[in-house]
């Protein structure tokens, strides 16, 4: 067996006790790593291990043994007796747990008993496992359900995994139950095999599951004998899927027939054009009965030759989408049909299923709508509500945008870069979806050439087929905001458009019917116009659309018809209006757009933009006046100026607050470029605002990505507030470093739009230093407790063991040998106690700055050097920030070199700088440190007779972040390098100090 313990004295005494009986041969190993290697190359009957060991504890050792697949009996033999350790050890697979201490005789007798018991138990478990695995392999290798049933009692003996899967039950739920009450529907006493003498061989039967449901199976029952016991071997195969497929096929055909018969559209199935079936709606669509067309080739009589060719090419493309055809009825009349088709398996043969609807009415409506749509002087656009793609635009939209119709159709406003503010599209879409329509929404659009136009849009949600679309109509109002030349050019275009409409109107008056239709179209456009429109003849109002009635404060048009148009013009503007009317009536000239004031019926005034032109109304020379209420806009402009002044005052106050804030405040734009950097951030990082404003935060401070702050910033841009975890920062440009915590929140503008991110930064450097000090103190307390309990207890066990050997009459060791080993244990206890006294002083006093040249000189005086020479090449004034016990470190380095250096003659101390770090070096010309011990020499358990000096040295240096390592070449001397952080190193000008 193998015994693993880092205490060499215990290894010796346990081996001595166990091997005295002659029953055990014990290998001992102080290293867990070496023990794991032995277990990989040798076979042991049992493993005994201590709990508390340097490389890893006994439970971690146990885990590695079990994870490697090794089931060797494992006994934890330790001085640590906490209940949680015992529970954890047993849970991880330990066979026994035995606590050290007490009388050695009964303790080692109990250990011997536990070893024998664990080995015997493991051998029995192995034999049972092999037997069970053999039988389980036989049953579970079959891919069908297998159940063994006692032929006399009809109780289920065993089931394989496939059978349990089919029954939806566990093995415990099945084993021991009567098969008639569980899996077989036959009544008790009427078993088809044992009672009725039937043969069950690949028969279709029913299997009852745990929940009572039934599944169809192919079942075979074979009587056999197992251990002189009559047993029924029942095997069965689930055929549920086959049954289900047969049922689904029948139901599918019935569903199709029902759906086709109740469909509002025509459905037909054909084989290379020959109609094999159709619903009544399809036959009626063509004026036939079903009997008249089934069996005939539809291509010969139901469509035009052009449509037949189009369908042929459509089929070659896989019937993608739909196709419009011209169909022929029985009476010879033709109609437009929309057709969809797809391959179908019909009675085991490939056919084509066709669905068709009559779209003649839709085509006619489209033609009517198209005439009005394309001739409208207003910009008219139809777009798909789901994809945002344009499906149609009129000539006015093409002219204003500068794009051709082909460039617009199928594209989105985003593709063409039309929206100056693309979020306006989302606002527009939300309004239409909510109310079904919009009125008088002002938007800015960009033309192909880059010019920006302002439009006043109205729109509605419309349904075409199965899709929803948005119809927008807009009037370009850029003119009133542009220069006079642009206004004049816009109105000349309007006059040309009106002249063209007048010519069209004069052509249409040839027919009374055409005239009525034209007037109706014009009336609808004006009636639905979002702008107010009135017509006046001889100074009297003869027509007013709903928008003008509402704008002038009337309830209906009769309230204003017949009134003088000047009644509604503010007195300040009546003179100029009269002149404009005279120009239009006498010279038939257009007049420029004018901003005026109108009077409502209640006497209140409104600001309006007015456009007018001469027209004929019922053959009478008249004037058409189009006007829009701009009162709200003018008030908004005034309010905006007042708001801007308040914002300036608010910004000044906010700037004062931010500058004096006791936390860091950073403002980022949407691209995470820094826009504000307050004074606290300047003090914290050493970076001035002028150095960082305009820079990208992620490029300037890469650590944001490493700690996940970039994700928090992106979430803030989506409207979420997030707090970072504590993070360490280092500003390379200034050398500033510390710990911080940030909160990122969205920055909104006055309209609630997120325009960036606000970051609040808290400096937690001092808090972190306090936490680290507390953690260090806790670490020292835990280590000190571990040392005083575990190591001293081990040495007491050794001491008791050798005292017991002294009491024995026959011992393999002499009296002097036993006394010497007992004395060594007492000395070891004394050393441990001295170590605890030294260790508890580490970190008690605050760190301070120490002159390294003086430390070397002082250590050289305190250390017995013999013939060894000290060379102190550390410049005077080089200081490090360290625990007051730093003097002990320099003394220990010299003492170790003298004690273990062998041929040593010189010890040299020096200081240098490498890669921005500062290094203190102690090197000698002695024997050096073997490669395999370069890290071990710093462990607490290494070199027990040296007072644990290097372990203490590392702990003392670690107080202020200084590390130590051995980098010398074996055989040429030792070299210890102390790496000092930048913050713990300085060089003092001694002359300045004087």
Coordinates of N, CA and C in Angstrom, one line a residue, residues 190-398:
X190 N -56.2 -15.8 -17.9 CA -56.5 -16.0 -19.3 C -55.3 -15.6 -20.1
X191 N -54.1 -15.9 -19.6 CA -52.9 -15.6 -20.3 C -52.8 -16.4 -21.6
X192 N -52.6 -15.7 -22.7 CA -52.7 -16.4 -24.0 C -51.6 -17.5 -24.1
X193 N -50.5 -17.5 -23.4 CA -49.5 -18.5 -23.5 C -49.6 -19.6 -22.4
X194 N -49.7 -19.2 -21.1 CA -49.7 -20.2 -20.1 C -51.1 -20.8 -19.8
X195 N -52.2 -20.0 -20.1 CA -53.5 -20.5 -19.7 C -54.3 -21.0 -21.0
X196 N -54.1 -20.3 -22.1 CA -54.9 -20.6 -23.3 C -54.1 -21.4 -24.3
X197 N -52.8 -21.6 -24.1 CA -51.9 -22.4 -24.9 C -51.7 -21.8 -26.3
X198 N -51.8 -20.5 -26.4 CA -51.6 -19.9 -27.8 C -50.1 -19.6 -28.0
X199 N -49.8 -19.5 -29.3 CA -48.5 -19.1 -29.7 C -48.4 -17.7 -30.1
X200 N -47.6 -16.9 -29.4 CA -47.5 -15.5 -29.8 C -46.1 -15.3 -30.5
X201 N -46.2 -15.2 -31.8 CA -45.0 -15.1 -32.6 C -45.1 -14.0 -33.6
X202 N -44.5 -12.8 -33.4 CA -44.6 -11.7 -34.3 C -46.0 -11.3 -34.5
X203 N -46.8 -11.3 -33.5 CA -48.2 -10.9 -33.6 C -48.4 -9.5 -33.2
X204 N -49.4 -8.8 -33.8 CA -49.7 -7.4 -33.6 C -50.6 -7.4 -32.3
X205 N -50.0 -6.8 -31.2 CA -50.7 -6.8 -29.9 C -50.7 -5.3 -29.4
X206 N -51.3 -5.2 -28.2 CA -51.3 -3.9 -27.5 C -50.5 -4.0 -26.2
X207 N -49.6 -2.9 -26.0 CA -48.8 -2.8 -24.8 C -49.3 -1.6 -24.0
X208 N -49.6 -1.9 -22.6 CA -50.1 -0.9 -21.7 C -48.9 -0.2 -21.0
X209 N -48.9 1.1 -21.1 CA -47.8 1.9 -20.5 C -48.1 2.2 -19.1
X210 N -47.2 2.8 -18.4 CA -47.3 3.2 -17.0 C -48.6 4.1 -16.7
X211 N -48.8 5.0 -17.6 CA -49.9 5.9 -17.4 C -51.3 5.4 -17.9
X212 N -51.3 4.1 -18.4 CA -52.5 3.5 -18.8 C -52.8 3.6 -20.3
X213 N -52.0 4.5 -21.0 CA -52.2 4.6 -22.4 C -51.6 3.3 -23.1
X214 N -52.1 3.1 -24.3 CA -51.7 1.9 -25.1 C -50.9 2.3 -26.3
X215 N -50.0 1.4 -26.7 CA -49.3 1.5 -27.9 C -49.3 0.2 -28.7
X216 N -49.4 0.2 -30.0 CA -49.4 -1.0 -30.8 C -48.0 -1.6 -30.9
X217 N -47.8 -2.9 -30.8 CA -46.5 -3.5 -30.9 C -46.6 -4.8 -31.7
X218 N -45.4 -5.2 -32.2 CA -45.3 -6.6 -32.7 C -44.6 -7.4 -31.6
X219 N -45.3 -8.4 -31.1 CA -44.9 -9.1 -29.9 C -44.6 -10.6 -30.2
X220 N -43.5 -11.1 -29.5 CA -43.2 -12.5 -29.5 C -42.9 -13.0 -28.1
X221 N -43.5 -14.1 -27.7 CA -43.3 -14.7 -26.3 C -42.7 -16.1 -26.5
X222 N -41.5 -16.3 -25.8 CA -40.8 -17.6 -25.9 C -40.7 -18.1 -24.4
X223 N -41.2 -19.3 -24.1 CA -41.0 -19.9 -22.7 C -39.5 -20.4 -22.7
X224 N -38.8 -20.0 -21.6 CA -37.5 -20.5 -21.4 C -37.3 -20.9 -19.9
X225 N -36.1 -21.4 -19.5 CA -35.8 -21.7 -18.1 C -34.5 -21.0 -17.8
X226 N -34.5 -20.3 -16.6 CA -33.3 -19.7 -16.0 C -33.2 -20.1 -14.6
X227 N -32.1 -20.8 -14.3 CA -31.8 -21.3 -13.0 C -33.0 -22.2 -12.5
X228 N -33.4 -23.2 -13.4 CA -34.5 -24.1 -13.1 C -35.8 -23.4 -12.8
X229 N -36.0 -22.2 -13.4 CA -37.2 -21.4 -13.1 C -37.8 -21.2 -14.5
X230 N -39.2 -21.5 -14.6 CA -39.9 -21.3 -15.9 C -40.1 -19.8 -16.0
X231 N -39.7 -19.3 -17.2 CA -39.7 -17.8 -17.4 C -40.2 -17.6 -18.8
X232 N -41.0 -16.5 -19.0 CA -41.5 -16.1 -20.3 C -40.6 -15.0 -20.8
X233 N -40.0 -15.2 -21.9 CA -39.2 -14.1 -22.5 C -40.0 -13.4 -23.5
X234 N -40.4 -12.2 -23.2 CA -41.3 -11.4 -24.0 C -40.5 -10.3 -24.7
X235 N -40.6 -10.2 -26.0 CA -40.0 -9.2 -26.8 C -41.0 -8.5 -27.6
X236 N -40.9 -7.2 -27.8 CA -41.8 -6.4 -28.6 C -41.2 -5.2 -29.2
X237 N -41.8 -4.8 -30.4 CA -41.3 -3.7 -31.2 C -42.4 -2.7 -31.3
X238 N -42.1 -1.4 -31.0 CA -43.1 -0.4 -31.1 C -43.4 -0.1 -32.6
X239 N -44.7 -0.1 -33.0 CA -45.1 0.2 -34.4 C -46.1 1.4 -34.3
X240 N -45.9 2.3 -33.3 CA -46.8 3.5 -33.2 C -46.6 4.4 -34.3
X241 N -45.3 4.6 -34.7 CA -45.1 5.6 -35.8 C -45.7 5.1 -37.1
X242 N -45.6 3.8 -37.4 CA -46.2 3.3 -38.6 C -47.7 3.5 -38.6
X243 N -48.4 3.2 -37.4 CA -49.8 3.3 -37.3 C -50.2 4.8 -37.4
X244 N -49.4 5.6 -36.8 CA -49.6 7.1 -36.8 C -49.5 7.6 -38.2
X245 N -48.5 7.1 -39.0 CA -48.4 7.6 -40.4 C -49.6 7.2 -41.2
X246 N -50.1 6.0 -41.0 CA -51.2 5.5 -41.8 C -52.4 6.4 -41.5
X247 N -52.6 6.7 -40.2 CA -53.8 7.5 -39.8 C -53.7 8.9 -40.3
X248 N -52.4 9.5 -40.2 CA -52.2 10.9 -40.6 C -52.4 11.0 -42.1
X249 N -52.1 10.0 -42.9 CA -52.3 10.1 -44.4 C -53.7 10.2 -44.7
X250 N -54.5 9.3 -44.0 CA -56.0 9.3 -44.2 C -56.6 10.7 -43.8
X251 N -56.2 11.1 -42.6 CA -56.7 12.4 -42.1 C -56.3 13.6 -43.0
X252 N -55.1 13.5 -43.5 CA -54.6 14.6 -44.4 C -55.4 14.7 -45.6
X253 N -55.8 13.6 -46.3 CA -56.6 13.6 -47.5 C -58.0 14.2 -47.1
X254 N -58.5 13.8 -46.0 CA -59.9 14.3 -45.6 C -59.8 15.8 -45.3
X255 N -58.7 16.3 -44.7 CA -58.6 17.7 -44.4 C -58.5 18.5 -45.7
X256 N -57.7 18.0 -46.6 CA -57.6 18.7 -47.9 C -58.9 18.8 -48.6
X257 N -59.6 17.7 -48.6 CA -60.9 17.8 -49.3 C -61.9 18.8 -48.6
X258 N -61.9 18.8 -47.3 CA -62.7 19.8 -46.6 C -62.3 21.2 -46.8
X259 N -61.0 21.5 -46.7 CA -60.5 22.8 -47.0 C -60.8 23.3 -48.4
X260 N -60.6 22.4 -49.3 CA -60.9 22.8 -50.7 C -62.3 23.2 -51.0
X261 N -63.2 22.4 -50.3 CA -64.7 22.6 -50.5 C -65.2 23.9 -49.9
X262 N -64.6 24.3 -48.8 CA -65.1 25.5 -48.1 C -64.2 26.7 -48.4
X263 N -63.2 26.6 -49.3 CA -62.3 27.7 -49.7 C -63.1 28.7 -50.5
X264 N -62.9 30.0 -50.3 CA -63.5 31.0 -51.1 C -62.9 31.2 -52.4
X265 N -61.8 30.5 -52.7 CA -61.0 30.6 -53.9 C -61.0 29.2 -54.6
X266 N -60.8 29.3 -55.9 CA -60.8 28.0 -56.7 C -59.6 27.2 -56.5
X267 N -59.7 25.9 -56.3 CA -58.6 25.0 -56.1 C -58.8 23.8 -57.1
X268 N -57.7 23.5 -57.8 CA -57.7 22.4 -58.8 C -56.4 21.6 -58.8
X269 N -56.5 20.3 -59.1 CA -55.3 19.5 -59.2 C -55.3 18.9 -60.6
X270 N -54.0 19.0 -61.2 CA -54.0 18.5 -62.6 C -52.7 17.7 -62.8
X271 N -52.7 16.8 -63.8 CA -51.6 16.0 -64.1 C -51.2 16.4 -65.6
X272 N -50.1 17.2 -65.7 CA -49.7 17.7 -67.0 C -50.9 18.4 -67.8
X273 N -51.6 19.1 -67.0 CA -52.7 19.9 -67.6 C -54.1 19.3 -67.5
X274 N -54.1 17.9 -67.4 CA -55.4 17.2 -67.3 C -55.9 17.4 -65.9
X275 N -57.1 17.9 -65.7 CA -57.7 18.2 -64.4 C -58.2 16.9 -63.8
X276 N -57.7 16.5 -62.6 CA -58.1 15.3 -62.0 C -59.1 15.5 -60.8
X277 N -59.1 16.8 -60.3 CA -60.1 17.1 -59.3 C -60.1 18.6 -59.1
X278 N -61.2 19.2 -58.6 CA -61.3 20.6 -58.4 C -62.5 20.8 -57.4
X279 N -62.5 22.0 -56.7 CA -63.6 22.3 -55.9 C -64.7 23.0 -56.7
X280 N -65.9 23.1 -56.1 CA -67.0 23.7 -56.9 C -66.7 25.2 -57.2
X281 N -65.9 25.9 -56.4 CA -65.7 27.3 -56.6 C -64.8 27.5 -57.9
X282 N -63.9 26.5 -58.1 CA -63.0 26.6 -59.3 C -63.9 26.5 -60.6
X283 N -64.8 25.4 -60.6 CA -65.6 25.2 -61.8 C -66.5 26.4 -62.0
X284 N -67.1 26.9 -60.9 CA -68.1 28.0 -61.1 C -67.4 29.3 -61.6
X285 N -66.1 29.5 -61.2 CA -65.4 30.6 -61.7 C -65.3 30.7 -63.2
X286 N -65.3 29.5 -63.8 CA -65.2 29.5 -65.3 C -66.6 29.2 -65.9
X287 N -67.7 29.1 -65.1 CA -69.0 28.9 -65.7 C -69.3 27.4 -66.0
X288 N -68.5 26.5 -65.4 CA -68.7 25.1 -65.6 C -69.2 24.4 -64.3
X289 N -69.6 23.2 -64.5 CA -69.8 22.3 -63.3 C -68.5 21.4 -63.2
X290 N -68.3 20.8 -62.0 CA -67.1 20.0 -61.8 C -67.1 18.9 -62.9
X291 N -68.2 18.3 -63.2 CA -68.2 17.1 -64.1 C -67.8 17.5 -65.5
X292 N -68.1 18.8 -65.9 CA -67.8 19.3 -67.2 C -66.3 19.5 -67.5
X293 N -65.5 19.7 -66.4 CA -64.1 20.0 -66.6 C -63.1 18.9 -66.1
X294 N -63.5 18.1 -65.2 CA -62.6 17.0 -64.7 C -62.4 16.0 -65.8
X295 N -61.1 15.7 -66.1 CA -60.7 14.8 -67.2 C -60.3 15.6 -68.4
X296 N -60.5 16.9 -68.5 CA -60.1 17.6 -69.7 C -58.8 18.4 -69.4
X297 N -58.1 18.7 -70.5 CA -56.9 19.5 -70.3 C -57.2 21.0 -70.3
X298 N -56.9 21.6 -69.1 CA -57.3 23.0 -68.9 C -56.5 23.9 -69.8
X299 N -55.3 23.5 -70.2 CA -54.5 24.4 -71.1 C -55.2 24.6 -72.4
X300 N -56.1 23.7 -72.9 CA -56.7 23.8 -74.2 C -57.9 24.8 -74.3
X301 N -58.6 25.0 -73.1 CA -59.8 25.8 -73.3 C -60.0 26.8 -72.1
X302 N -59.1 26.9 -71.1 CA -59.4 27.8 -70.0 C -58.6 29.0 -69.9
X303 N -57.7 29.3 -70.9 CA -56.8 30.5 -70.9 C -56.3 30.8 -72.3
X304 N -55.8 32.0 -72.4 CA -55.3 32.5 -73.7 C -53.9 31.8 -73.9
X305 N -53.5 31.7 -75.2 CA -52.2 31.0 -75.5 C -51.0 31.7 -74.8
X306 N -51.1 33.1 -74.7 CA -50.0 33.8 -74.0 C -50.0 33.4 -72.5
X307 N -51.1 33.2 -71.9 CA -51.1 32.8 -70.5 C -50.6 31.4 -70.3
X308 N -50.9 30.5 -71.3 CA -50.4 29.1 -71.2 C -48.9 29.1 -71.3
X309 N -48.3 30.0 -72.2 CA -46.9 30.0 -72.3 C -46.3 30.6 -71.0
X310 N -46.9 31.6 -70.5 CA -46.4 32.2 -69.2 C -46.4 31.2 -68.1
X311 N -47.4 30.4 -68.0 CA -47.5 29.4 -66.9 C -46.4 28.3 -67.2
X312 N -46.2 27.9 -68.4 CA -45.1 27.0 -68.7 C -43.8 27.4 -68.2
X313 N -43.4 28.7 -68.5 CA -42.1 29.2 -68.0 C -42.1 29.4 -66.5
X314 N -43.2 29.8 -66.0 CA -43.3 29.9 -64.5 C -43.1 28.6 -63.8
X315 N -43.6 27.5 -64.4 CA -43.4 26.1 -63.8 C -41.9 25.8 -63.9
X316 N -41.2 26.2 -65.0 CA -39.8 25.8 -65.1 C -39.0 26.5 -64.0
X317 N -39.5 27.7 -63.4 CA -38.8 28.4 -62.4 C -39.2 27.9 -61.0
X318 N -40.0 26.8 -60.9 CA -40.4 26.2 -59.7 C -41.7 26.8 -59.0
X319 N -42.5 27.5 -59.9 CA -43.8 28.1 -59.4 C -43.5 29.1 -58.2
X320 N -42.5 29.9 -58.3 CA -42.2 30.9 -57.3 C -43.2 32.0 -57.4
X321 N -43.7 32.4 -56.2 CA -44.6 33.5 -56.1 C -46.0 33.2 -56.8
X322 N -46.6 34.2 -57.4 CA -47.9 34.0 -58.1 C -47.7 34.6 -59.5
X323 N -48.7 34.3 -60.3 CA -48.7 34.8 -61.7 C -50.1 35.2 -62.1
X324 N -50.2 36.3 -62.8 CA -51.5 36.8 -63.3 C -51.7 36.3 -64.7
X325 N -52.9 35.7 -65.0 CA -53.2 35.2 -66.3 C -54.6 35.8 -66.8
X326 N -54.8 35.6 -68.1 CA -56.1 36.0 -68.6 C -56.9 34.7 -68.9
X327 N -57.9 34.4 -68.1 CA -58.7 33.2 -68.2 C -59.9 33.4 -69.1
X328 N -60.4 32.2 -69.6 CA -61.6 32.2 -70.6 C -62.7 31.4 -69.9
X329 N -63.9 32.1 -69.8 CA -65.0 31.4 -69.3 C -65.7 30.5 -70.3
X330 N -66.7 29.8 -69.9 CA -67.4 28.9 -70.8 C -68.1 29.7 -71.9
X331 N -68.6 30.9 -71.5 CA -69.3 31.7 -72.5 C -68.4 32.5 -73.4
X332 N -67.1 32.4 -73.3 CA -66.1 33.1 -74.1 C -65.6 34.3 -73.5
X333 N -66.2 34.8 -72.4 CA -65.7 36.1 -71.8 C -64.4 35.8 -71.1
X334 N -63.7 36.9 -71.0 CA -62.4 36.7 -70.3 C -62.3 37.5 -69.0
X335 N -61.5 37.0 -68.1 CA -61.3 37.7 -66.8 C -59.9 37.5 -66.3
X336 N -59.4 38.5 -65.4 CA -58.1 38.4 -64.9 C -58.1 37.5 -63.7
X337 N -57.1 36.6 -63.7 CA -56.9 35.7 -62.5 C -55.6 35.7 -62.0
X338 N -55.5 35.6 -60.6 CA -54.2 35.5 -59.9 C -54.0 34.0 -59.5
X339 N -52.9 33.4 -59.8 CA -52.7 32.0 -59.7 C -51.5 31.7 -58.9
X340 N -51.6 30.7 -58.0 CA -50.5 30.1 -57.2 C -50.5 28.6 -57.4
X341 N -49.3 28.0 -57.5 CA -49.2 26.5 -57.7 C -48.1 25.9 -57.0
X342 N -48.1 24.6 -56.8 CA -47.1 23.9 -56.1 C -47.2 22.4 -56.4
X343 N -46.1 21.6 -56.4 CA -46.2 20.2 -56.6 C -46.8 19.5 -55.4
X344 N -47.6 18.4 -55.6 CA -48.2 17.7 -54.6 C -48.2 16.2 -54.9
X345 N -48.1 15.4 -53.9 CA -48.2 13.9 -54.1 C -49.6 13.5 -53.9
X346 N -50.3 13.1 -55.0 CA -51.7 12.8 -54.9 C -51.9 11.4 -55.3
X347 N -52.3 10.5 -54.3 CA -52.5 9.1 -54.5 C -51.2 8.4 -55.1
X348 N -50.1 8.8 -54.5 CA -48.8 8.2 -54.9 C -48.2 8.7 -56.1
X349 N -48.7 9.7 -56.7 CA -48.2 10.2 -58.0 C -48.0 11.7 -57.9
X350 N -47.0 12.3 -58.6 CA -46.8 13.7 -58.6 C -47.8 14.4 -59.4
X351 N -48.5 15.4 -58.9 CA -49.4 16.3 -59.5 C -49.1 17.7 -59.2
X352 N -49.9 18.6 -59.8 CA -49.7 20.1 -59.5 C -51.0 20.5 -58.9
X353 N -51.0 21.2 -57.7 CA -52.2 21.8 -57.1 C -52.1 23.3 -57.4
X354 N -53.3 23.8 -57.9 CA -53.4 25.2 -58.3 C -54.5 25.9 -57.5
X355 N -54.2 27.1 -57.0 CA -55.2 28.0 -56.3 C -55.3 29.2 -57.2
X356 N -56.6 29.6 -57.4 CA -56.8 30.8 -58.3 C -57.9 31.6 -57.7
X357 N -57.8 33.0 -58.0 CA -58.8 33.9 -57.6 C -59.1 34.9 -58.7
X358 N -60.3 35.4 -58.8 CA -60.7 36.4 -59.9 C -60.3 37.8 -59.4
X359 N -59.4 38.4 -60.1 CA -59.0 39.7 -59.7 C -59.4 40.8 -60.7
X360 N -60.4 40.6 -61.5 CA -60.9 41.5 -62.5 C -61.2 42.9 -61.8
X361 N -62.0 42.8 -60.7 CA -62.4 44.1 -60.1 C -61.2 44.8 -59.5
X362 N -60.3 44.1 -59.0 CA -59.1 44.7 -58.5 C -58.3 45.4 -59.6
X363 N -58.2 44.8 -60.7 CA -57.5 45.4 -61.8 C -58.1 46.7 -62.3
X364 N -59.5 46.7 -62.3 CA -60.2 47.9 -62.8 C -60.0 49.0 -61.8
X365 N -60.1 48.7 -60.5 CA -59.9 49.7 -59.4 C -58.5 50.3 -59.5
X366 N -57.5 49.4 -59.8 CA -56.1 49.8 -59.9 C -56.0 50.9 -61.0
X367 N -56.7 50.6 -62.1 CA -56.6 51.5 -63.3 C -57.2 52.9 -62.9
X368 N -58.3 52.9 -62.2 CA -59.0 54.1 -61.8 C -58.1 54.9 -60.8
X369 N -57.6 54.2 -59.8 CA -56.7 54.8 -58.8 C -55.5 55.4 -59.5
X370 N -54.9 54.6 -60.5 CA -53.7 55.0 -61.1 C -53.8 56.3 -61.8
X371 N -55.0 56.6 -62.5 CA -55.2 57.8 -63.2 C -55.1 59.0 -62.2
X372 N -55.9 58.9 -61.1 CA -55.9 60.0 -60.1 C -54.5 60.1 -59.5
X373 N -53.9 59.0 -59.2 CA -52.6 59.0 -58.4 C -51.5 59.7 -59.2
X374 N -51.4 59.3 -60.5 CA -50.2 59.8 -61.2 C -50.4 61.2 -61.6
X375 N -51.6 61.7 -61.8 CA -51.8 63.1 -62.2 C -51.9 64.1 -61.1
X376 N -51.9 63.6 -59.8 CA -51.9 64.5 -58.7 C -50.7 65.4 -58.6
X377 N -50.9 66.8 -58.4 CA -49.8 67.7 -58.3 C -49.0 67.5 -57.0
X378 N -49.7 66.9 -56.0 CA -49.1 66.6 -54.7 C -48.1 65.4 -54.8
X379 N -47.1 65.4 -54.0 CA -46.2 64.2 -54.0 C -46.9 63.1 -53.4
X380 N -47.1 62.0 -54.1 CA -47.8 60.8 -53.6 C -46.9 59.6 -53.7
X381 N -46.9 58.9 -52.5 CA -46.0 57.7 -52.4 C -46.8 56.6 -51.7
X382 N -46.5 55.3 -52.2 CA -47.1 54.1 -51.6 C -45.9 53.2 -51.2
X383 N -45.9 52.9 -49.9 CA -44.8 52.0 -49.5 C -45.3 50.8 -48.7
X384 N -44.6 49.7 -48.7 CA -45.0 48.5 -47.9 C -44.7 48.8 -46.5
X385 N -45.7 48.5 -45.6 CA -45.7 48.8 -44.2 C -44.7 47.9 -43.5
X386 N -44.4 46.7 -44.0 CA -43.5 45.8 -43.3 C -42.1 46.0 -43.8
X387 N -41.9 46.1 -45.1 CA -40.5 46.2 -45.6 C -40.0 47.6 -45.8
X388 N -40.9 48.6 -45.7 CA -40.6 50.1 -46.0 C -40.3 50.4 -47.4
X389 N -40.3 49.3 -48.3 CA -39.9 49.6 -49.7 C -41.0 50.3 -50.5
X390 N -40.6 51.2 -51.4 CA -41.6 52.0 -52.2 C -42.1 51.0 -53.3
X391 N -43.5 51.0 -53.4 CA -44.0 50.1 -54.5 C -44.6 51.0 -55.6
X392 N -44.8 52.3 -55.4 CA -45.3 53.2 -56.4 C -45.1 54.7 -56.0
X393 N -44.8 55.5 -56.9 CA -44.7 57.0 -56.7 C -45.3 57.7 -57.9
X394 N -45.8 58.9 -57.7 CA -46.3 59.6 -58.9 C -45.3 60.5 -59.5
X395 N -45.7 61.2 -60.6 CA -44.7 62.0 -61.3 C -44.2 63.2 -60.4
X396 N -45.0 63.7 -59.6 CA -44.6 64.8 -58.7 C -43.5 64.3 -57.8
X397 N -43.6 63.1 -57.2 CA -42.5 62.5 -56.4 C -41.2 62.3 -57.1
X398 N -41.3 61.9 -58.4 CA -40.1 61.7 -59.2 C -39.5 63.0 -59.5

